[in-house]
């Protein structure tokens, strides 16, 4: 009889990718994916540790799952709870002590061992025990990528593909080097094979993932290593892959050829997430970012010279220890100069074990809140301006999911904007709605769209023509 697994994913896109891989690993062992925890035999919480309250959120979720586990046990059915991801890596042992309902803890580097861990948990509970105690937060010598089944689920025309993992940068605020470990790049061939399988399954857009993706240096079969620029040029040769993105990049790893790629490879989308975190040289230094604001401006200038319409996105932290009003003004000034199309901003949150968490000059909470509010108001203003600048233009949209309105599908613009496309338009190119009158058959298609409305978070467009 087949069993069911439900994975709840917190945090970044890499966790989304990892969650899919965990279900891939379990599939040959008879596990189907469930959309809800209620009917699942195994619930995995794939956790994130990057900012505040991550562990608390996990504990409250476990509280709910525990009740479910008890109810199922009363009906004579064994269910299992696993905690995976970065909170598991950082606090796994402690979590098991505090929440005995957890059967398994596994870190981001060991999810290929999930079937064995599950077996061990089942054996432990074989004697009628309510809970198992299985913990695996190793950084194993073997890489999980070599142990993943080739059979993967690609249920969307836009897919993530992890090419690099871990980080050696050690920014003073960040847990990633501790939870994900040292930088590792997958070999070029393995990535191209995975991309080819995606293309064969109808995937149109690939987003290359890595904590430090532009530091990618994957081994080549003939010797030497390939850079991210080289990888993108290779991916561009695969039939059917029309769009390539990559995230997240560090300014210091923007190598020369990557700028060229943005100008030369049409499939490389005109959008780049290039976090700067702060606009103040003092804060950048204290954060151990290893570049200045002027160096960042020079990178942006080169990008725009190579691809004039490139949309930029970034991450910002306000209230890093020691950040003064003047430092914060420098961040606002940088934002005004760069004008991001989109951005994420956060209050600094001390992460256990990171250098910045131990410093004494922490910024008071109310100051962080005020700064965040001012920064976000400015970023939102720019985001709306960017969206409005596309009014009346035509652009290509990859249709990915149904919209709320009849005749509408939702997709992404080249600039990663969400576009609600009215497919009932199109004049003589007008599409056939299909027997169910939903246009759902066009999901996975690239369409030309005329933008007719722009809001802070999305655009509205009318269908013009079909592109693929
Ligand atoms: N506090 C606040 N924000 C953080 N980030 C990483 N660590 C912290 C922290 N301790 C933010 C950074 C990073 C993004 C993924 O999360 O801006 O780029
Ligand atoms: Fe964290 Fe990114 Fe800095 Fe690495 S480069 S330590 S992942 S913020």
Coordinates of N, CA and C in Angstrom, one line a residue, residues 56-246:
X56 N 10.9 29.0 16.7 CA 9.6 29.1 17.4 C 8.5 28.6 16.5
X57 N 8.6 29.1 15.2 CA 7.6 28.7 14.3 C 7.5 27.2 14.1
X58 N 8.7 26.6 14.1 CA 8.7 25.1 14.0 C 8.1 24.4 15.2
X59 N 8.5 24.9 16.4 CA 7.9 24.3 17.6 C 6.4 24.4 17.6
X60 N 5.8 25.6 17.2 CA 4.4 25.7 17.2 C 3.7 24.8 16.2
X61 N 4.4 24.6 15.1 CA 3.9 23.6 14.1 C 3.9 22.2 14.6
X62 N 5.0 21.9 15.3 CA 5.1 20.6 15.9 C 4.1 20.3 16.9
X63 N 3.7 21.4 17.7 CA 2.6 21.3 18.6 C 1.3 20.8 18.0
X64 N 1.0 21.4 16.8 CA -0.2 21.0 16.1 C 0.0 19.5 15.5
X65 N 1.2 19.2 15.0 CA 1.4 17.9 14.4 C 1.3 16.8 15.4
X66 N 1.7 17.2 16.7 CA 1.7 16.2 17.7 C 0.3 15.7 18.0
X67 N -0.6 16.6 18.0 CA -2.0 16.3 18.3 C -2.5 15.3 17.2
X68 N -2.2 15.6 16.0 CA -2.5 14.8 14.8 C -1.9 13.4 15.0
X69 N -0.7 13.4 15.4 CA 0.0 12.1 15.6 C -0.7 11.3 16.7
X70 N -1.1 11.9 17.8 CA -1.8 11.2 18.8 C -3.1 10.7 18.4
X71 N -3.9 11.5 17.6 CA -5.2 11.0 17.1 C -5.0 9.8 16.2
X72 N -4.0 9.9 15.3 CA -3.8 8.8 14.4 C -3.4 7.5 15.2
X73 N -2.5 7.7 16.3 CA -2.1 6.6 17.1 C -3.3 5.9 17.7
X74 N -4.3 6.7 18.2 CA -5.5 6.2 18.8 C -6.2 5.3 17.8
X75 N -6.1 5.6 16.5 CA -6.8 4.8 15.5 C -5.9 3.7 15.0
X76 N -4.7 3.5 15.7 CA -3.9 2.4 15.4 C -2.9 2.6 14.2
X77 N -2.7 3.9 13.9 CA -1.9 4.2 12.7 C -0.6 5.0 13.2
X78 N 0.6 4.5 12.7 CA 1.8 5.2 13.1 C 2.1 6.3 12.1
X79 N 2.3 7.5 12.6 CA 2.8 8.6 11.7 C 4.1 9.1 12.2
X80 N 4.9 9.7 11.3 CA 6.2 10.2 11.7 C 6.4 11.7 11.4
X81 N 7.2 12.3 12.3 CA 7.5 13.7 12.1 C 9.0 13.9 11.9
X82 N 9.4 14.5 10.8 CA 10.8 14.8 10.6 C 11.0 16.3 10.5
X83 N 12.2 16.8 11.1 CA 12.6 18.2 10.9 C 13.8 18.2 10.1
X84 N 13.8 18.9 9.0 CA 14.9 19.0 8.1 C 15.4 20.4 7.9
X85 N 16.4 20.6 7.1 CA 16.8 22.0 6.8 C 17.7 22.6 7.8
X86 N 17.8 24.0 7.8 CA 18.8 24.7 8.5 C 18.6 24.8 10.0
X87 N 17.3 24.8 10.5 CA 17.1 24.8 11.9 C 17.5 23.5 12.5
X88 N 17.2 22.4 11.7 CA 17.6 21.1 12.1 C 19.1 21.0 12.2
X89 N 19.8 21.5 11.3 CA 21.3 21.5 11.3 C 21.8 22.2 12.5
X90 N 21.2 23.4 12.8 CA 21.8 24.2 13.9 C 21.3 23.8 15.3
X91 N 20.1 23.3 15.4 CA 19.6 23.1 16.7 C 18.9 21.7 16.9
X92 N 19.3 20.8 16.0 CA 18.6 19.5 15.9 C 18.5 18.7 17.2
X93 N 19.7 18.6 17.9 CA 19.8 17.8 19.1 C 18.9 18.4 20.2
X94 N 19.0 19.7 20.3 CA 18.2 20.4 21.3 C 16.7 20.3 21.0
X95 N 16.3 20.3 19.7 CA 14.9 20.2 19.3 C 14.3 18.9 19.7
X96 N 15.1 17.8 19.5 CA 14.7 16.5 19.9 C 14.4 16.4 21.4
X97 N 15.2 17.0 22.2 CA 15.0 17.0 23.6 C 13.7 17.7 24.0
X98 N 13.6 18.9 23.4 CA 12.4 19.8 23.7 C 11.1 19.3 23.2
X99 N 11.1 18.7 22.0 CA 9.9 18.2 21.4 C 10.0 16.7 21.1
X100 N 9.7 15.9 22.0 CA 9.8 14.4 21.8 C 9.0 13.9 20.7
X101 N 8.0 14.6 20.2 CA 7.1 14.1 19.1 C 7.9 14.0 17.8
X102 N 9.1 14.7 17.8 CA 9.9 14.6 16.6 C 10.6 13.2 16.5
X103 N 10.4 12.5 15.4 CA 11.0 11.2 15.2 C 12.4 11.3 14.6
X104 N 12.6 12.3 13.7 CA 13.8 12.4 12.9 C 14.2 13.8 12.7
X105 N 15.6 14.0 12.8 CA 16.1 15.3 12.5 C 17.2 15.1 11.4
X106 N 17.1 15.8 10.3 CA 18.2 15.7 9.3 C 18.6 17.0 8.7
X107 N 19.9 17.2 8.5 CA 20.4 18.5 8.0 C 20.3 18.5 6.5
X108 N 20.6 19.7 5.9 CA 20.4 19.9 4.5 C 21.3 19.0 3.6
X109 N 22.4 18.5 4.2 CA 23.4 17.7 3.4 C 23.1 16.2 3.5
X110 N 22.1 15.8 4.2 CA 21.9 14.3 4.4 C 20.5 13.8 3.9
X111 N 19.8 14.6 3.1 CA 18.4 14.2 2.8 C 18.4 13.0 1.9
X112 N 19.5 12.7 1.2 CA 19.5 11.5 0.4 C 19.5 10.2 1.2
X113 N 19.8 10.4 2.5 CA 19.7 9.2 3.4 C 18.4 9.0 4.1
X114 N 17.4 9.8 3.6 CA 16.1 9.8 4.3 C 15.5 8.4 4.4
X115 N 15.5 7.6 3.3 CA 14.9 6.3 3.4 C 15.5 5.4 4.5
X116 N 16.9 5.5 4.6 CA 17.5 4.7 5.7 C 17.1 5.3 7.1
X117 N 17.1 6.6 7.2 CA 16.7 7.2 8.5 C 15.3 6.8 8.9
X118 N 14.4 6.8 7.9 CA 13.0 6.4 8.1 C 12.9 4.9 8.6
X119 N 13.8 4.1 7.9 CA 13.7 2.7 8.3 C 14.2 2.5 9.7
X120 N 15.2 3.3 10.1 CA 15.7 3.2 11.5 C 14.6 3.7 12.4
X121 N 13.9 4.7 12.1 CA 12.9 5.2 12.9 C 11.8 4.2 13.1
X122 N 11.4 3.5 12.0 CA 10.4 2.5 12.0 C 10.8 1.3 12.9
X123 N 12.1 1.0 12.8 CA 12.6 -0.1 13.7 C 12.5 0.3 15.2
X124 N 12.9 1.5 15.4 CA 12.9 2.0 16.8 C 11.5 2.0 17.4
X125 N 10.5 2.3 16.5 CA 9.1 2.3 17.0 C 8.5 1.0 16.9
X126 N 9.2 0.0 16.3 CA 8.6 -1.3 16.2 C 8.1 -1.9 17.4
X127 N 8.8 -1.6 18.5 CA 8.4 -2.2 19.8 C 7.2 -1.5 20.5
X128 N 6.4 -0.7 19.7 CA 5.2 -0.1 20.2 C 5.5 1.3 20.8
X129 N 6.7 1.9 20.5 CA 7.0 3.2 21.1 C 6.3 4.3 20.3
X130 N 6.0 5.4 21.0 CA 5.3 6.5 20.3 C 6.2 7.3 19.4
X131 N 7.5 7.4 19.8 CA 8.4 8.3 19.1 C 9.8 7.6 18.8
X132 N 10.4 8.0 17.8 CA 11.8 7.5 17.5 C 12.8 8.7 17.8
X133 N 14.0 8.3 17.8 CA 15.1 9.3 18.1 C 16.2 9.2 17.0
X134 N 16.0 9.7 15.8 CA 17.0 9.5 14.8 C 17.5 10.9 14.4
X135 N 18.8 11.0 14.4 CA 19.4 12.3 14.2 C 20.6 12.2 13.2
X136 N 20.6 13.0 12.1 CA 21.7 12.9 11.2 C 21.9 14.3 10.6
X137 N 22.9 15.0 11.3 CA 23.2 16.4 10.8 C 24.7 16.4 10.4
X138 N 25.1 15.3 9.8 CA 26.5 15.2 9.3 C 26.7 16.2 8.1
X139 N 28.0 16.4 7.8 CA 28.4 17.0 6.5 C 29.1 15.8 5.9
X140 N 28.4 14.9 5.2 CA 29.1 13.7 4.8 C 30.1 14.0 3.6
X141 N 31.0 13.0 3.5 CA 32.1 13.2 2.5 C 31.4 13.0 1.1
X142 N 30.4 12.1 1.0 CA 29.8 12.0 -0.3 C 28.8 13.1 -0.5
X143 N 28.5 13.5 -1.7 CA 27.6 14.6 -1.9 C 26.2 14.0 -2.2
X144 N 25.2 14.6 -1.6 CA 23.8 14.1 -1.8 C 23.4 14.1 -3.3
X145 N 24.0 15.0 -4.1 CA 23.6 15.1 -5.5 C 23.9 13.8 -6.2
X146 N 24.9 13.1 -5.8 CA 25.2 11.8 -6.5 C 24.2 10.7 -6.1
X147 N 23.4 11.0 -5.1 CA 22.5 9.9 -4.7 C 21.0 10.2 -4.9
X148 N 20.8 11.2 -5.7 CA 19.4 11.6 -6.0 C 18.9 10.8 -7.2
X149 N 17.7 10.4 -7.2 CA 17.1 9.7 -8.3 C 17.0 10.6 -9.5
X150 N 17.3 10.1 -10.7 CA 17.1 10.9 -11.9 C 15.7 11.2 -12.2
X151 N 14.8 10.3 -11.8 CA 13.4 10.5 -11.9 C 12.9 11.7 -11.1
X152 N 12.6 12.8 -11.7 CA 12.2 13.9 -10.9 C 10.9 14.5 -11.3
X153 N 10.2 15.2 -10.4 CA 9.0 15.8 -10.8 C 9.2 17.2 -11.3
X154 N 8.8 17.5 -12.5 CA 8.8 18.8 -13.1 C 7.4 19.3 -13.4
X155 N 6.7 19.8 -12.4 CA 5.3 20.1 -12.6 C 5.0 21.5 -13.1
X156 N 6.1 22.2 -13.4 CA 5.9 23.6 -13.8 C 6.9 23.9 -14.9
X157 N 6.5 24.8 -15.8 CA 7.4 25.2 -16.9 C 8.6 26.0 -16.4
X158 N 8.6 26.5 -15.2 CA 9.7 27.2 -14.7 C 10.2 26.4 -13.5
X159 N 11.5 26.0 -13.5 CA 12.0 25.1 -12.5 C 13.3 25.7 -11.9
X160 N 13.5 25.3 -10.6 CA 14.8 25.7 -10.0 C 15.8 24.5 -10.2
X161 N 17.1 24.8 -10.3 CA 18.1 23.8 -10.4 C 19.3 24.2 -9.5
X162 N 19.5 23.4 -8.5 CA 20.6 23.8 -7.6 C 22.0 23.4 -8.3
X163 N 22.8 24.4 -8.4 CA 24.1 24.2 -9.0 C 25.3 24.3 -8.0
X164 N 25.0 25.0 -7.0 CA 26.1 25.4 -6.0 C 25.4 25.4 -4.6
X165 N 26.2 25.1 -3.6 CA 25.6 25.2 -2.3 C 26.7 25.5 -1.3
X166 N 26.2 26.1 -0.2 CA 27.2 26.5 0.9 C 27.9 27.8 0.6
X167 N 28.6 28.3 1.6 CA 29.2 29.6 1.4 C 30.5 29.7 2.2
X168 N 31.5 30.3 1.7 CA 32.8 30.6 2.4 C 33.0 32.0 2.7
X169 N 31.9 32.8 2.6 CA 32.1 34.3 2.7 C 32.1 34.8 4.2
X170 N 31.3 34.1 5.0 CA 31.2 34.5 6.4 C 30.9 35.9 6.6
X171 N 29.8 36.4 6.1 CA 29.3 37.7 6.4 C 28.9 37.6 7.9
X172 N 29.2 38.7 8.6 CA 29.2 38.7 10.1 C 27.8 38.3 10.7
X173 N 26.7 38.5 9.9 CA 25.4 38.3 10.4 C 24.8 36.9 10.0
X174 N 25.5 36.2 9.2 CA 24.8 35.1 8.5 C 25.1 33.7 9.0
X175 N 24.1 32.9 9.1 CA 24.3 31.5 9.6 C 24.6 30.5 8.4
X176 N 24.4 30.9 7.2 CA 24.6 30.0 6.1 C 25.9 29.2 6.1
X177 N 27.0 29.8 6.3 CA 28.3 29.0 6.2 C 28.3 27.9 7.3
X178 N 27.5 28.1 8.4 CA 27.5 27.1 9.4 C 26.4 26.0 9.1
X179 N 25.3 26.4 8.6 CA 24.2 25.4 8.4 C 24.3 24.7 7.1
X180 N 24.8 25.4 6.1 CA 24.9 24.7 4.8 C 26.3 24.3 4.5
X181 N 27.3 24.7 5.2 CA 28.6 24.3 5.1 C 29.4 25.0 4.0
X182 N 30.6 24.5 3.7 CA 31.5 25.1 2.8 C 30.9 25.1 1.3
X183 N 31.5 26.0 0.5 CA 31.0 26.1 -0.8 C 31.3 24.8 -1.6
X184 N 30.3 24.4 -2.4 CA 30.4 23.2 -3.2 C 29.7 23.5 -4.6
X185 N 30.4 23.2 -5.7 CA 29.7 23.3 -7.0 C 29.5 21.9 -7.6
X186 N 28.4 21.7 -8.2 CA 28.1 20.4 -8.9 C 28.9 20.4 -10.2
X187 N 29.3 19.2 -10.6 CA 30.0 19.2 -11.9 C 29.1 19.6 -13.0
X188 N 29.8 20.2 -14.0 CA 29.0 20.8 -15.2 C 28.1 19.8 -15.8
X189 N 28.7 18.6 -16.1 CA 27.9 17.5 -16.8 C 26.6 17.2 -16.1
X190 N 26.7 17.0 -14.8 CA 25.5 16.6 -14.0 C 24.4 17.7 -14.2
X191 N 24.8 18.9 -14.2 CA 23.8 20.0 -14.3 C 23.2 20.0 -15.7
X192 N 24.1 19.9 -16.7 CA 23.6 19.9 -18.1 C 22.6 18.7 -18.3
X193 N 22.9 17.6 -17.7 CA 22.0 16.4 -17.9 C 20.7 16.7 -17.2
X194 N 20.7 17.3 -16.0 CA 19.5 17.6 -15.3 C 18.7 18.6 -16.1
X195 N 19.4 19.6 -16.7 CA 18.7 20.6 -17.5 C 18.1 20.0 -18.7
X196 N 18.8 19.0 -19.3 CA 18.3 18.3 -20.5 C 17.0 17.6 -20.2
X197 N 17.0 16.9 -19.0 CA 15.8 16.1 -18.6 C 14.6 17.1 -18.4
X198 N 15.0 18.3 -17.8 CA 13.9 19.3 -17.6 C 13.3 19.7 -19.0
X199 N 14.2 20.0 -19.9 CA 13.8 20.4 -21.3 C 12.9 19.4 -21.9
X200 N 13.3 18.1 -21.8 CA 12.6 17.0 -22.3 C 11.2 16.9 -21.7
X201 N 11.1 17.3 -20.5 CA 9.8 17.3 -19.8 C 8.9 18.6 -20.0
X202 N 9.4 19.4 -20.9 CA 8.7 20.6 -21.3 C 9.0 21.9 -20.5
X203 N 10.1 21.8 -19.7 CA 10.5 23.0 -18.9 C 11.0 24.1 -19.8
X204 N 10.6 25.3 -19.6 CA 11.0 26.4 -20.5 C 12.0 27.4 -19.8
X205 N 11.9 27.5 -18.5 CA 12.7 28.4 -17.7 C 13.4 27.7 -16.6
X206 N 14.7 28.0 -16.5 CA 15.5 27.4 -15.4 C 16.1 28.5 -14.6
X207 N 15.9 28.4 -13.2 CA 16.6 29.4 -12.3 C 17.7 28.6 -11.6
X208 N 18.9 28.9 -11.9 CA 20.1 28.3 -11.2 C 20.2 28.8 -9.8
X209 N 20.3 27.8 -8.9 CA 20.3 28.2 -7.5 C 21.6 27.9 -6.8
X210 N 22.0 28.8 -5.9 CA 23.1 28.6 -5.1 C 23.2 29.7 -4.0
X211 N 23.7 29.5 -2.8 CA 23.8 30.5 -1.8 C 24.7 31.6 -2.4
X212 N 25.6 31.2 -3.2 CA 26.6 32.1 -3.8 C 26.8 31.6 -5.2
X213 N 25.7 31.7 -6.0 CA 25.7 31.0 -7.3 C 26.7 31.5 -8.2
X214 N 27.1 32.8 -8.1 CA 28.1 33.3 -9.1 C 29.5 32.9 -8.8
X215 N 29.7 32.3 -7.6 CA 31.0 31.7 -7.3 C 31.1 30.3 -7.9
X216 N 30.1 29.9 -8.6 CA 30.1 28.5 -9.2 C 31.4 28.2 -10.0
X217 N 32.0 27.1 -9.7 CA 33.1 26.6 -10.4 C 33.1 25.1 -10.5
X218 N 32.2 24.6 -11.4 CA 32.0 23.2 -11.4 C 33.0 22.5 -12.3
X219 N 33.4 21.3 -11.8 CA 34.4 20.5 -12.5 C 33.9 20.2 -13.9
X220 N 34.8 20.2 -14.9 CA 34.5 19.8 -16.3 C 35.0 18.4 -16.6
X221 N 34.4 17.7 -17.4 CA 34.8 16.3 -17.7 C 36.2 16.3 -18.2
X222 N 36.6 17.2 -19.0 CA 37.9 17.2 -19.6 C 39.0 17.8 -18.7
X223 N 38.7 18.2 -17.5 CA 39.6 18.8 -16.6 C 39.3 20.3 -16.5
X224 N 39.8 20.9 -15.4 CA 39.5 22.3 -15.2 C 38.1 22.6 -14.7
X225 N 37.7 23.8 -14.5 CA 36.4 24.1 -14.0 C 35.7 25.1 -14.9
X226 N 34.3 25.0 -14.8 CA 33.5 25.9 -15.6 C 33.0 27.0 -14.7
X227 N 32.9 28.3 -15.2 CA 32.4 29.4 -14.4 C 30.9 29.4 -14.6
X228 N 30.2 30.3 -13.9 CA 28.7 30.4 -14.1 C 28.4 30.9 -15.5
X229 N 29.3 31.8 -16.0 CA 29.1 32.4 -17.4 C 29.1 31.2 -18.4
X230 N 30.1 30.3 -18.2 CA 30.3 29.2 -19.1 C 29.1 28.3 -19.0
X231 N 28.6 28.0 -17.8 CA 27.4 27.2 -17.6 C 26.2 27.7 -18.3
X232 N 26.0 29.0 -18.2 CA 24.9 29.7 -18.8 C 25.0 29.5 -20.3
X233 N 26.2 29.7 -20.9 CA 26.3 29.6 -22.3 C 26.0 28.1 -22.8
X234 N 26.4 27.2 -21.9 CA 26.1 25.7 -22.3 C 24.6 25.5 -22.2
X235 N 23.9 26.0 -21.2 CA 22.5 25.8 -21.0 C 21.7 26.4 -22.2
X236 N 22.2 27.5 -22.6 CA 21.6 28.2 -23.7 C 21.5 27.4 -25.0
X237 N 22.4 26.4 -25.1 CA 22.4 25.5 -26.3 C 21.3 24.4 -26.2
X238 N 20.7 24.3 -25.1 CA 19.7 23.2 -24.9 C 18.3 23.7 -25.6
X239 N 17.9 22.9 -26.5 CA 16.6 23.2 -27.2 C 15.5 23.3 -26.2
X240 N 14.6 24.3 -26.2 CA 13.5 24.3 -25.4 C 13.7 25.2 -24.1
X241 N 14.9 25.4 -23.7 CA 15.2 26.2 -22.6 C 15.3 27.7 -23.1
X242 N 14.3 28.5 -22.9 CA 14.2 29.8 -23.4 C 14.6 30.9 -22.5
X243 N 14.6 30.5 -21.2 CA 14.9 31.5 -20.1 C 15.8 30.9 -19.1
X244 N 16.8 31.7 -18.7 CA 17.8 31.3 -17.7 C 17.9 32.5 -16.7
X245 N 17.8 32.1 -15.4 CA 18.0 33.1 -14.3 C 19.0 32.4 -13.3
X246 N 19.6 33.2 -12.5 CA 20.4 32.7 -11.4 C 20.3 33.5 -10.2

